[in-house]
CSV table of C-alpha atoms in Angstrom, one decimal:
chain,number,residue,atom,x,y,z
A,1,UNK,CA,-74.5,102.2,-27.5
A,2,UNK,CA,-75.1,104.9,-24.5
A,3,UNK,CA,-72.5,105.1,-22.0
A,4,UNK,CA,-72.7,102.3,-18.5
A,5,UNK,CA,-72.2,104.2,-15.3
A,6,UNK,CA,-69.1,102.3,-13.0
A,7,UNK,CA,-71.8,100.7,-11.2
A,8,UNK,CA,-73.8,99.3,-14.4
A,9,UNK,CA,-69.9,97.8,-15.1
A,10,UNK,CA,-69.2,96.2,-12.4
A,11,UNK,CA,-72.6,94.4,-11.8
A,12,UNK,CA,-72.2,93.3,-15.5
A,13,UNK,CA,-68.9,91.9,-14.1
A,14,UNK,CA,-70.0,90.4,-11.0
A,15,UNK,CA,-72.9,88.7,-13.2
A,16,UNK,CA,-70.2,87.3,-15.9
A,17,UNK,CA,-68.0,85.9,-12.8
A,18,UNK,CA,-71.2,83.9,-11.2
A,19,UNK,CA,-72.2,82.6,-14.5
A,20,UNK,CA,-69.6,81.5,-16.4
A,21,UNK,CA,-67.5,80.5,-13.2
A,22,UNK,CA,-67.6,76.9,-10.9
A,23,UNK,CA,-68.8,77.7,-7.6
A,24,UNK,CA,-65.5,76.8,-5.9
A,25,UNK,CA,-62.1,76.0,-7.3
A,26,UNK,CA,-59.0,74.4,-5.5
A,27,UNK,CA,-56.2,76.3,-5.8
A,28,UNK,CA,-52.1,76.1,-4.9
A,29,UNK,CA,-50.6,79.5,-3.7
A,30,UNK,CA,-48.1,80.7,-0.6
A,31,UNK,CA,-49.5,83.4,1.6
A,32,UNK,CA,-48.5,86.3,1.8
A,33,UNK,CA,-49.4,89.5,4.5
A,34,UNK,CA,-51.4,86.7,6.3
A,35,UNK,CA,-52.9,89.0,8.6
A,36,UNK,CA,-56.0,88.8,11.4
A,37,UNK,CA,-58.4,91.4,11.5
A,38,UNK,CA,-60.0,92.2,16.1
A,39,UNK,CA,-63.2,90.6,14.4
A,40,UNK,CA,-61.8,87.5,13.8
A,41,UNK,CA,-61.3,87.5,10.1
A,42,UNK,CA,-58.1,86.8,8.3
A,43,UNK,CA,-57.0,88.7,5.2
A,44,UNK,CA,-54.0,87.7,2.8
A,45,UNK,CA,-52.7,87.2,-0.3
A,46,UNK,CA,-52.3,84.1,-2.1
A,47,UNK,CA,-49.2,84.3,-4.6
A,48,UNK,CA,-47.6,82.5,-7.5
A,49,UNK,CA,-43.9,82.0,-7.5
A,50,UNK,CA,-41.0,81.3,-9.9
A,51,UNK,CA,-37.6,81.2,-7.4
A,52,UNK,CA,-37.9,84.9,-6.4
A,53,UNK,CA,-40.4,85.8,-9.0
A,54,UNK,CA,-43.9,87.0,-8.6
A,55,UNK,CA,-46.7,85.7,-11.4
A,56,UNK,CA,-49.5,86.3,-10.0
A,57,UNK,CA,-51.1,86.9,-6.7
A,58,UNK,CA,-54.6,87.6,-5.8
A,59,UNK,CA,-56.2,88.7,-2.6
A,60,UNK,CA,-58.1,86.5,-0.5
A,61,UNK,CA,-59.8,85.8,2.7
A,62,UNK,CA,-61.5,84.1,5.8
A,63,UNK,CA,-64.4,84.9,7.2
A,64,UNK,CA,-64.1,84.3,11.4
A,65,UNK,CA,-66.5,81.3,11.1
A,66,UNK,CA,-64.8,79.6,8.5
A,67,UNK,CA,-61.5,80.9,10.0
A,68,UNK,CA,-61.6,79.3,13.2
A,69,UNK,CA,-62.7,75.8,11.6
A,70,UNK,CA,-60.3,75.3,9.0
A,71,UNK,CA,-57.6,76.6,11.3
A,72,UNK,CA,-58.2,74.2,13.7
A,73,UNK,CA,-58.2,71.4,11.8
A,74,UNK,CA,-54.8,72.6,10.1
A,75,UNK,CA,-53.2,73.0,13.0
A,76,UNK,CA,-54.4,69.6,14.8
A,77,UNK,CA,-53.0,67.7,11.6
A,78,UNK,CA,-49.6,69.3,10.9
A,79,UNK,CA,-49.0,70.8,14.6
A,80,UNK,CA,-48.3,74.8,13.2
A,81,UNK,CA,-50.6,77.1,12.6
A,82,UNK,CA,-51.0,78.9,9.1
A,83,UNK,CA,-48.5,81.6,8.5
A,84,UNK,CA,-47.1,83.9,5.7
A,85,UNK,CA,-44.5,81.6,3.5
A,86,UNK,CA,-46.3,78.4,3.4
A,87,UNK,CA,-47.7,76.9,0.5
A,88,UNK,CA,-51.4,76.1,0.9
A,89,UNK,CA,-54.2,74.2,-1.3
A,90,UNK,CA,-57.1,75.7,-1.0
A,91,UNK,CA,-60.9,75.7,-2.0
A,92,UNK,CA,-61.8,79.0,-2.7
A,93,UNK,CA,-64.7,80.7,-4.5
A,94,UNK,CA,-63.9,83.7,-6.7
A,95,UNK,CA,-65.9,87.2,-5.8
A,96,UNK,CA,-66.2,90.2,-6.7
A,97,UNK,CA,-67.2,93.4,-5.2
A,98,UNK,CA,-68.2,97.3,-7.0
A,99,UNK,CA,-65.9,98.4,-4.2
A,100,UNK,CA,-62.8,96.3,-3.4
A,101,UNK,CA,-63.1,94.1,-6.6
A,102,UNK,CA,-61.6,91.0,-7.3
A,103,UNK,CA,-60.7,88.6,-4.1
A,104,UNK,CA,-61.1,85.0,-3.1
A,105,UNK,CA,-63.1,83.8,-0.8
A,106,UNK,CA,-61.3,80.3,1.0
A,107,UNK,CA,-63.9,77.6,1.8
A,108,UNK,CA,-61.2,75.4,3.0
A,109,UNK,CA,-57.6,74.5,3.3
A,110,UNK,CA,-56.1,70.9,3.1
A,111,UNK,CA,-53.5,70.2,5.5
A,112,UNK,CA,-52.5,67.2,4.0
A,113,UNK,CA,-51.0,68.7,1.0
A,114,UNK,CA,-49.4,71.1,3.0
A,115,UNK,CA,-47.2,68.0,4.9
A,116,UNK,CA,-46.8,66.1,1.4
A,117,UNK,CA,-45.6,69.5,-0.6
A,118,UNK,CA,-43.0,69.8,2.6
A,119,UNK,CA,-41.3,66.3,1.8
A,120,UNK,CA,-41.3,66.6,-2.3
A,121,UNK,CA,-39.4,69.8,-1.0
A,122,UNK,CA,-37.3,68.3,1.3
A,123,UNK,CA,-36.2,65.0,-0.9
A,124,UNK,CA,-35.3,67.3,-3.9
A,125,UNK,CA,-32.6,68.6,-1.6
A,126,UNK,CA,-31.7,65.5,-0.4
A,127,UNK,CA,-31.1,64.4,-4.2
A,128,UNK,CA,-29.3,67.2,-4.6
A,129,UNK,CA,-27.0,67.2,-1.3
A,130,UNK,CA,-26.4,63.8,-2.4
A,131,UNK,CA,-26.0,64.3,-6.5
A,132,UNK,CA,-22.9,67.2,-4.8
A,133,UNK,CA,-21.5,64.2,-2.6
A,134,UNK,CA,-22.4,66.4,1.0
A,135,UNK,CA,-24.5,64.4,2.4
A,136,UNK,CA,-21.3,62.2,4.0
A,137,UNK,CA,-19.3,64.9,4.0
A,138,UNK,CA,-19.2,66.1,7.8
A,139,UNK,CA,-18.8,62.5,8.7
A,140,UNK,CA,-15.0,62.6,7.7
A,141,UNK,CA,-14.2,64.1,10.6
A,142,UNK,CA,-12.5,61.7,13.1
A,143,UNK,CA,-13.7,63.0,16.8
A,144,UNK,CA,-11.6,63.4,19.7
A,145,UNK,CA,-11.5,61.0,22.3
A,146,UNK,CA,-13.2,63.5,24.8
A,147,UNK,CA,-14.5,66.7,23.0
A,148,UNK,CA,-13.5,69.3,26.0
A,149,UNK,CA,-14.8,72.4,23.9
A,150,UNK,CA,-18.3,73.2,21.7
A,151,UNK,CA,-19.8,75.9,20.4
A,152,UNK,CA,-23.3,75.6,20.7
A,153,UNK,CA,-25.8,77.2,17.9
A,154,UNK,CA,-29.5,77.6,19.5
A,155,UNK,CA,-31.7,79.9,21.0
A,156,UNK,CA,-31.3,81.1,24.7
A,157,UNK,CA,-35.1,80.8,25.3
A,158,UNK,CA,-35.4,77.6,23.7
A,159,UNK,CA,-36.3,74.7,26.6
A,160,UNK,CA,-34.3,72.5,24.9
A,161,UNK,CA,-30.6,75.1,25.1
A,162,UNK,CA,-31.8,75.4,28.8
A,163,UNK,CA,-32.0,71.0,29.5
A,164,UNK,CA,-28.9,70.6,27.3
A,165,UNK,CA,-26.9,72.9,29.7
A,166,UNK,CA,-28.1,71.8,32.9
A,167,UNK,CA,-26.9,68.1,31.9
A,168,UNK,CA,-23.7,69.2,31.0
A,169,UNK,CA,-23.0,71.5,33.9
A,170,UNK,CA,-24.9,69.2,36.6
A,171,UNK,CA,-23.4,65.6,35.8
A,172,UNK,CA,-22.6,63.3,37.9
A,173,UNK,CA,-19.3,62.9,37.4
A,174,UNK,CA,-17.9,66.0,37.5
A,175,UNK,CA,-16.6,66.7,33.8
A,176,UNK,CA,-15.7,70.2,32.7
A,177,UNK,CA,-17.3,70.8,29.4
A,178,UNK,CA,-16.8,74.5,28.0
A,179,UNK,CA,-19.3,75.9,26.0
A,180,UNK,CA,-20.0,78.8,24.0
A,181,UNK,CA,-23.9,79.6,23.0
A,182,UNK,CA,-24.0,81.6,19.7
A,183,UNK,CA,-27.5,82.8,19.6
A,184,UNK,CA,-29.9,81.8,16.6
A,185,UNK,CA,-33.7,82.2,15.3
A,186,UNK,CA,-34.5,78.2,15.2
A,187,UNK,CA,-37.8,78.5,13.3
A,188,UNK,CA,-39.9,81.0,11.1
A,189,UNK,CA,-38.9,82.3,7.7
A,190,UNK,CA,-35.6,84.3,8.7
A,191,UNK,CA,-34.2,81.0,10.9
A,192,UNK,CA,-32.0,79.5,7.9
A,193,UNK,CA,-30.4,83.3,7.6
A,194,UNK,CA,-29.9,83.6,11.3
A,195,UNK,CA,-28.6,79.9,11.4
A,196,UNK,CA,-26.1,80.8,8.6
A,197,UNK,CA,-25.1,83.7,10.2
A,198,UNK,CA,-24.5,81.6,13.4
A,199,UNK,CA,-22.3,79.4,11.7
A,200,UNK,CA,-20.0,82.1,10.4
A,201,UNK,CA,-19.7,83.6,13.8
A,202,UNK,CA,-18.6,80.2,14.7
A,203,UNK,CA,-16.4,79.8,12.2
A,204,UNK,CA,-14.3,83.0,12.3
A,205,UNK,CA,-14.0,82.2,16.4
A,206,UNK,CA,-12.3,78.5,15.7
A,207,UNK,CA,-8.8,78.8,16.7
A,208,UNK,CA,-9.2,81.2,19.2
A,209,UNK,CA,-11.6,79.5,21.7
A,210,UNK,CA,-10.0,75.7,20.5
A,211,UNK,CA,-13.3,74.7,19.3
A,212,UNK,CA,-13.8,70.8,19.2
A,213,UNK,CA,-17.2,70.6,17.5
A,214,UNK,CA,-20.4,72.2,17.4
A,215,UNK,CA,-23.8,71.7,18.8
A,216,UNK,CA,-27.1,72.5,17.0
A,217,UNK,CA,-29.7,71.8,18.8
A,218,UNK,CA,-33.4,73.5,19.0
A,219,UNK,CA,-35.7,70.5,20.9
A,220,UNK,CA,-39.2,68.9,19.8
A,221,UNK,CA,-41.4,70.8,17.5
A,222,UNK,CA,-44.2,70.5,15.2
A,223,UNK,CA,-43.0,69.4,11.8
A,224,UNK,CA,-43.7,72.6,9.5
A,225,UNK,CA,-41.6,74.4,12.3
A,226,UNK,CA,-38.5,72.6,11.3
A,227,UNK,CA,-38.5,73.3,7.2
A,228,UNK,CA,-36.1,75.8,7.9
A,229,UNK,CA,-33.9,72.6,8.8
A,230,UNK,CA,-34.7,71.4,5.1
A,231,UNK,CA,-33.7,74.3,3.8
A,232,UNK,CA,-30.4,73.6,0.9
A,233,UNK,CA,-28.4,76.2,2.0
A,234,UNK,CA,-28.2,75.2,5.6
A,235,UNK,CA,-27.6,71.8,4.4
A,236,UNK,CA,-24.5,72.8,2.9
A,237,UNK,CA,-23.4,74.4,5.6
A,238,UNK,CA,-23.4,71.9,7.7
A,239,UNK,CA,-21.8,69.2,5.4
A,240,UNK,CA,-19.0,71.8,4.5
A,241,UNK,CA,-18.2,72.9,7.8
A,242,UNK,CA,-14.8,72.4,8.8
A,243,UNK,CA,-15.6,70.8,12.1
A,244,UNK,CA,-17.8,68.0,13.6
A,245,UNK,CA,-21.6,69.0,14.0
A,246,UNK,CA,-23.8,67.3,16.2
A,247,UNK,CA,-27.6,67.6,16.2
A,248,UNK,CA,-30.3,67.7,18.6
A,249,UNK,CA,-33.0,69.0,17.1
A,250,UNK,CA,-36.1,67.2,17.3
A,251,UNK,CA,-37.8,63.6,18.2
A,252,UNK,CA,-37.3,60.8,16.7
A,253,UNK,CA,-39.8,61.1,14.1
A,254,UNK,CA,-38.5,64.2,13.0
A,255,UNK,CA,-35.6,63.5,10.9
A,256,UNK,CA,-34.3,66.8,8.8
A,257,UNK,CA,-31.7,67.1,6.2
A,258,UNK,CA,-30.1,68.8,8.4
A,259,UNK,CA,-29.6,65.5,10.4
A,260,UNK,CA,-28.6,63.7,7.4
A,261,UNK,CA,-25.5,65.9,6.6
A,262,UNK,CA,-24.7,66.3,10.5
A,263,UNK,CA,-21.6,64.3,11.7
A,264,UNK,CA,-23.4,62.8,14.3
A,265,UNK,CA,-27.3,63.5,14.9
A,266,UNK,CA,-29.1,62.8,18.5
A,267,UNK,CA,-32.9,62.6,19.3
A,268,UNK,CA,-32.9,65.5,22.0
A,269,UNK,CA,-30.7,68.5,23.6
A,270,UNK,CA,-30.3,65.9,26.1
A,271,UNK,CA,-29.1,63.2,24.5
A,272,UNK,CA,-26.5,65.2,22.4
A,273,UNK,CA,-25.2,66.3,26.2
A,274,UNK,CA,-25.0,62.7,27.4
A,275,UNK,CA,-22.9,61.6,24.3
A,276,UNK,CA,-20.6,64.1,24.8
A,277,UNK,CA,-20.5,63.0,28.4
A,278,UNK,CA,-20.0,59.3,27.3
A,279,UNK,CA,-17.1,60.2,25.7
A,280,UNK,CA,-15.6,60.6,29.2
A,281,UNK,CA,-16.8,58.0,30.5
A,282,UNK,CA,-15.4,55.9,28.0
A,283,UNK,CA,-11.3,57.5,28.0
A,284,UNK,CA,-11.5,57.1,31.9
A,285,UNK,CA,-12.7,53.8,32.3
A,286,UNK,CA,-9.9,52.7,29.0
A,287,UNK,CA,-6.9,54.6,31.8
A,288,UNK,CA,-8.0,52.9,34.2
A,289,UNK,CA,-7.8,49.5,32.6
A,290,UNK,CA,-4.6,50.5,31.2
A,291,UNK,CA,-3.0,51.6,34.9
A,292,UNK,CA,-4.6,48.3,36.0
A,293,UNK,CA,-2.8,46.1,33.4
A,294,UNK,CA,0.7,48.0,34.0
A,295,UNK,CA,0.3,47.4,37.6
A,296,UNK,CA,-0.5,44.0,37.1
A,297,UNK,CA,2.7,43.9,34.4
A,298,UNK,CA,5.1,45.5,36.6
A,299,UNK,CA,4.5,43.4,39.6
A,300,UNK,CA,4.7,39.9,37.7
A,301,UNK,CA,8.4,41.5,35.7
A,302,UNK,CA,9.6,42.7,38.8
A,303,UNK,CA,8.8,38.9,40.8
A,304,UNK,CA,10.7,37.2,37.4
A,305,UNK,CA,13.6,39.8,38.3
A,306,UNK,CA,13.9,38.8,42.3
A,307,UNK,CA,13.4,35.7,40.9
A,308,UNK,CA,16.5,35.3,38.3
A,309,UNK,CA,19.1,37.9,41.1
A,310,UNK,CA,18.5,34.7,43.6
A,311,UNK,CA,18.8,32.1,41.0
A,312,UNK,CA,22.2,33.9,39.9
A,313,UNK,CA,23.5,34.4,43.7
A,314,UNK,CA,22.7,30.1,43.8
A,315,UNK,CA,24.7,29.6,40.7
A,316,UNK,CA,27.6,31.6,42.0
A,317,UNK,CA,28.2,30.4,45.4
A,318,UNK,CA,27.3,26.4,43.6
A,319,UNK,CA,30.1,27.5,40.7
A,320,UNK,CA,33.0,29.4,43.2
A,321,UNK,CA,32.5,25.6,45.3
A,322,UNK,CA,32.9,23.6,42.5
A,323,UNK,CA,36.1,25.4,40.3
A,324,UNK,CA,38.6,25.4,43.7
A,325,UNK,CA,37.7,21.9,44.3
A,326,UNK,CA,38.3,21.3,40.9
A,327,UNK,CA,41.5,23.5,40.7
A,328,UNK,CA,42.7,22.0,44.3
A,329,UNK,CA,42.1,18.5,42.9
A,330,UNK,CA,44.4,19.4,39.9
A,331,UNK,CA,47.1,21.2,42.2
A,332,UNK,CA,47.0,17.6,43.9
A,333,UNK,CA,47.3,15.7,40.5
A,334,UNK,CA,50.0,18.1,39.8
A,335,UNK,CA,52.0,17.5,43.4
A,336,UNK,CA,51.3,13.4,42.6
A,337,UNK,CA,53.1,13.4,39.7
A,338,UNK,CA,56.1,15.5,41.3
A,339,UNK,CA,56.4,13.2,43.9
A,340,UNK,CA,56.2,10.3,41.4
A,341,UNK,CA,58.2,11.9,39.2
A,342,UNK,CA,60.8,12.6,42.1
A,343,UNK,CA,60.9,8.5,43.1
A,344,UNK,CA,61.1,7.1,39.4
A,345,UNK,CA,63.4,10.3,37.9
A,346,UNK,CA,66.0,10.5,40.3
A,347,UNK,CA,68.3,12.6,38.3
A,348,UNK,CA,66.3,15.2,37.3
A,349,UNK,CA,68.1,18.4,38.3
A,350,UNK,CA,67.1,20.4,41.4
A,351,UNK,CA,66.7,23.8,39.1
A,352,UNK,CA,63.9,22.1,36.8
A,353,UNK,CA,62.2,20.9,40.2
A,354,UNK,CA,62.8,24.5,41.3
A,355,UNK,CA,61.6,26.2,38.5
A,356,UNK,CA,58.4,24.0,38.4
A,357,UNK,CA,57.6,24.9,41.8
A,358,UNK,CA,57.7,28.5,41.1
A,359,UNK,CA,55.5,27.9,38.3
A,360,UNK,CA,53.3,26.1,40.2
A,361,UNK,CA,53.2,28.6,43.8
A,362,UNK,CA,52.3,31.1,40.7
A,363,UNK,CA,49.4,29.4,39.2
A,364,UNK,CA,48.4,28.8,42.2
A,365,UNK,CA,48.5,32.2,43.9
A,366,UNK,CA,46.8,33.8,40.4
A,367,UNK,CA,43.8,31.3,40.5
A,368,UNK,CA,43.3,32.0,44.1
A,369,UNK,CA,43.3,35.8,43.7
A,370,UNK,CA,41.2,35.6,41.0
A,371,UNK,CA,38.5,33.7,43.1
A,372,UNK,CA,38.6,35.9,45.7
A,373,UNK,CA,38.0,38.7,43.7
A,374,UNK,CA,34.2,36.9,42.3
A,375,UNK,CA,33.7,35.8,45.6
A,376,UNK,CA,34.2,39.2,47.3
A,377,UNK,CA,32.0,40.8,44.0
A,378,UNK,CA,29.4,37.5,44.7
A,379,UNK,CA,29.3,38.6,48.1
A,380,UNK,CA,29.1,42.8,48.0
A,381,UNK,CA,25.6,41.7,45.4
A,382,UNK,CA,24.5,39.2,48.5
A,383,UNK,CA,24.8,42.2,50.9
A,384,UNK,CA,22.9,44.3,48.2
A,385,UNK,CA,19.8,41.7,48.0
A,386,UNK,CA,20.0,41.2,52.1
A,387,UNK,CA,16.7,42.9,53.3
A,388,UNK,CA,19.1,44.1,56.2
A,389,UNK,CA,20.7,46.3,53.9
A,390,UNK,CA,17.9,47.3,52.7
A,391,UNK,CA,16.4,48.6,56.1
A,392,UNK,CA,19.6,50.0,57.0
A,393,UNK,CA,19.4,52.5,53.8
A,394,UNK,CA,15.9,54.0,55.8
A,395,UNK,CA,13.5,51.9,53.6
A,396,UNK,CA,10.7,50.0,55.8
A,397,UNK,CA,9.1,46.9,54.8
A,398,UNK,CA,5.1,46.5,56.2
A,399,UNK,CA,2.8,42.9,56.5
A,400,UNK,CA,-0.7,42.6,56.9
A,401,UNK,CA,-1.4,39.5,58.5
A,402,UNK,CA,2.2,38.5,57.9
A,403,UNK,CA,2.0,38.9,54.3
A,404,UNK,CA,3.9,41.8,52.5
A,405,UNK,CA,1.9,44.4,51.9
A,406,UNK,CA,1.2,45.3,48.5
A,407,UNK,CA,0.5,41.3,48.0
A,408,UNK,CA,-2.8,41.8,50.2
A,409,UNK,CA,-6.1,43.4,49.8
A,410,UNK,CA,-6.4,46.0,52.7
A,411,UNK,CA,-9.0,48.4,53.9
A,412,UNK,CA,-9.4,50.9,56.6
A,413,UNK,CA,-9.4,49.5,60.1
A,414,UNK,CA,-6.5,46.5,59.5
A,415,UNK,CA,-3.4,46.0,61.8
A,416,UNK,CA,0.1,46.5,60.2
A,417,UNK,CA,3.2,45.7,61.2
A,418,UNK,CA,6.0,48.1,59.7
A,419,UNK,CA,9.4,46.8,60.1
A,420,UNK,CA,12.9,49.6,60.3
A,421,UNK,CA,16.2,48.3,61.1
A,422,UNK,CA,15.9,48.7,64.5
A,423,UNK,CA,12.2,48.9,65.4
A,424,UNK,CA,8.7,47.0,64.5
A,425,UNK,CA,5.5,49.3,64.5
A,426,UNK,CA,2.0,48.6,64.8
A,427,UNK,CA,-0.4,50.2,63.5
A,428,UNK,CA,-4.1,50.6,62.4
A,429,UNK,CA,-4.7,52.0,58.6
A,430,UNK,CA,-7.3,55.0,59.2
A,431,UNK,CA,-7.6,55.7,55.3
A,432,UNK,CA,-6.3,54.6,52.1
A,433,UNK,CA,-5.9,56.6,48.9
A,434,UNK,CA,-5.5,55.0,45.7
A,435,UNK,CA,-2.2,56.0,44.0
């Protein structure tokens, strides 16, 4: 057999590969050095993986026609464009050229597989985040009633870092929120590094900025642009960090594991903002209900208090009346039965009837002493409760309409009428603060 010449070989190859070879095959790889030529044509690799592992990669391509086609169509059904790291199915024909030998030539790309290869991915970490008991595990965190301090994990170009300040900074009702952005990729293949790395940062900065909780939040986005946000290792992250973490990173339809393990996950940027807002809202409106009902408390304990001092001041002048009638009426019974005593006892000796006197002028002169005493005390606490006394201490006592003061309703423009000891002042209220 005479020798082939490199040429003869290789058309003998080309000729094997068209005969014993289907015109188009579809094939699963990721690409890899996806790169566009100034022509318009793509050139890449398409690769075999096991974990980090290389089995078997093969160079490809995509002519500009075909290019610009199948690129479109990816793009309008997942919302990303094709990139290097994503796993692809592909129609591809197998070619081969004398010069640059063996390469693929892509017909076609499927975008559908593309979306459902991205949720087999993503529900095998949910399984697992949930197999390890994370996916809860943030949630045991029992937030503050108003979280004053957040760090906040995005990018500074990101729209949705830029809305999330401004409704913080700009609300309405003037809350002080401090915030700290540690910057962050928040899509592409080195995000879930750069996300990680954020977290650290965050993490190593705890107790000496008082962090509360921390923000993630990135903003609406295609769906292939947040995998990194299904990514395990973030996952864990998240679930294991030692504070509350809130999310805001995409619509509603875009719910990523990240979200699941989060202690509280929010549509928007925006929305995170106005729940940490709420949160004020909510402790100021409780204070003022509480300062409300301890007003309302205090004035209804301190009408049962004027109430019981003049009920005890009637029972005291009612009871001093009644005992020295009562002990006059005995002194009388007493002096009766002397004086009867005296007409039926004729003998009785002049030192008993002496010495009963005595006894009697002393009783008497003890009980009266002793009632002068509680009706001096009765009256000093009269003197006390005598508005009088009150105004002659420099207190003043002011009506609206007649009525005391803090019993009315009033508003700027009223007449008052403030009352000293010695003086009564009119006067029109110009402006009223609330204490």
């Amino acid at each position: 057999m005479s020798p082939l010449s490199i040429s003869q070989l290789t058309e003998q190859i080309r000729l094997t590969l068209e005969h014993e070879l289907e015109p188009v095959y579809w094939v699963v790889g990721e690409l890899s050095d996806f790169r566009q030529a100034p022509q318009g044509h793509v050139y890449f690799e398409l690769v075999e993986k096991q974990g980090n592992q290389i089995l078997a990669k093969i160079r490809a391509n995509l002519w500009q026609f075909t290019y610009r086609s199948v690129a479109a169509k990816f793009e309008s059904v997942t919302g990303i464009s094709l990139k290097n790291g994503m796993k692809v199915l592909a129609q591809v024909a197998v070619t081969y050229h004398p010069v640059y030998g063996l390469s693929l030539n892509v017909k076609d790309i499927d975008p559908s597989f593309s979306l459902g290869e991205r949720a087999r991915l993503r529900q095998e970490t949910i399984d697992r985040l949930t197999r390890e008991g994370l996916i809860q595990l943030n949630g045991r965190f029992q937030l503050p009633a108003v979280v004053q301090r957040i760090a906040i994990i995005s990018s500074a170009t990101a729209a949705g870092y830029g809305d999330f300040v401004n409704q913080i900074e700009k609300n309405s009702y003037g809350y002080k929120v401090y915030h700290k952005l540690f910057n962050s990729l928040m899509q592409g293949n080195e995000a879930v590094g750069s996300l990680l790395l954020a977290l650290e940062k965050v993490k190593s900065e705890i107790n000496g900025l008082n962090i509360e909780a921390v923000v993630i939040i990135r903003g609406g986005g295609a769906q292939l642009d947040l995998d990194c946000f299904d990514e395990y290792r973030l996952g864990a992250a998240i679930a294991n960090f030692p504070l509350p973490v809130f999310t805001g990173i995409g619509h509603e339809r875009d719910e990523t594991v990240a979200d699941l393990v989060a202690h509280t996950r929010l549509k928007t940027p925006t929305a995170v903002a106005e729940f940490i807002l709420s949160g004020f809202r909510e402790f100021e409106e409780n204070l003022i209900m509480m300062l409300q009902r301890l007003d309302r408390s205090t004035r209804q304990q301190l009408r049962e208090e004027e109430n019981k001092i003049h009920h005890y001041a009637l029972r005291a002048k009612s009871l001093s009346k009644n005992r020295i009638s009562l002990e006059i009426e005995k002194i009388k019974n007493w002096a009766n039965r002397i004086e009867s005593a005296s007409k039926n006892q004729v003998k009785i000796q002049t030192y008993n009837l002496e010495t009963l006197e005595k006894g009697l002028r002393r009783s008497l002169n003890a009980f009266l002493m002793k009632q002068n005493e509680k009706l001096a005390s009765q009256e000093t606490l009269l003197r006390q409760l005598d508005p009088d006394s009150i105004l002659k201490r420099g207190y003043s006592r002011t009506e609206l309409e007649g009525k005391p003061i803090h019993l009315v309703e009033a508003k700027a423009g009223d007449q008052i009428e403030t009352f000293t000891q010695n003086q009564k002042i009119s006067s029109t209220i110009t402006e009223i603060k609330q204490k």
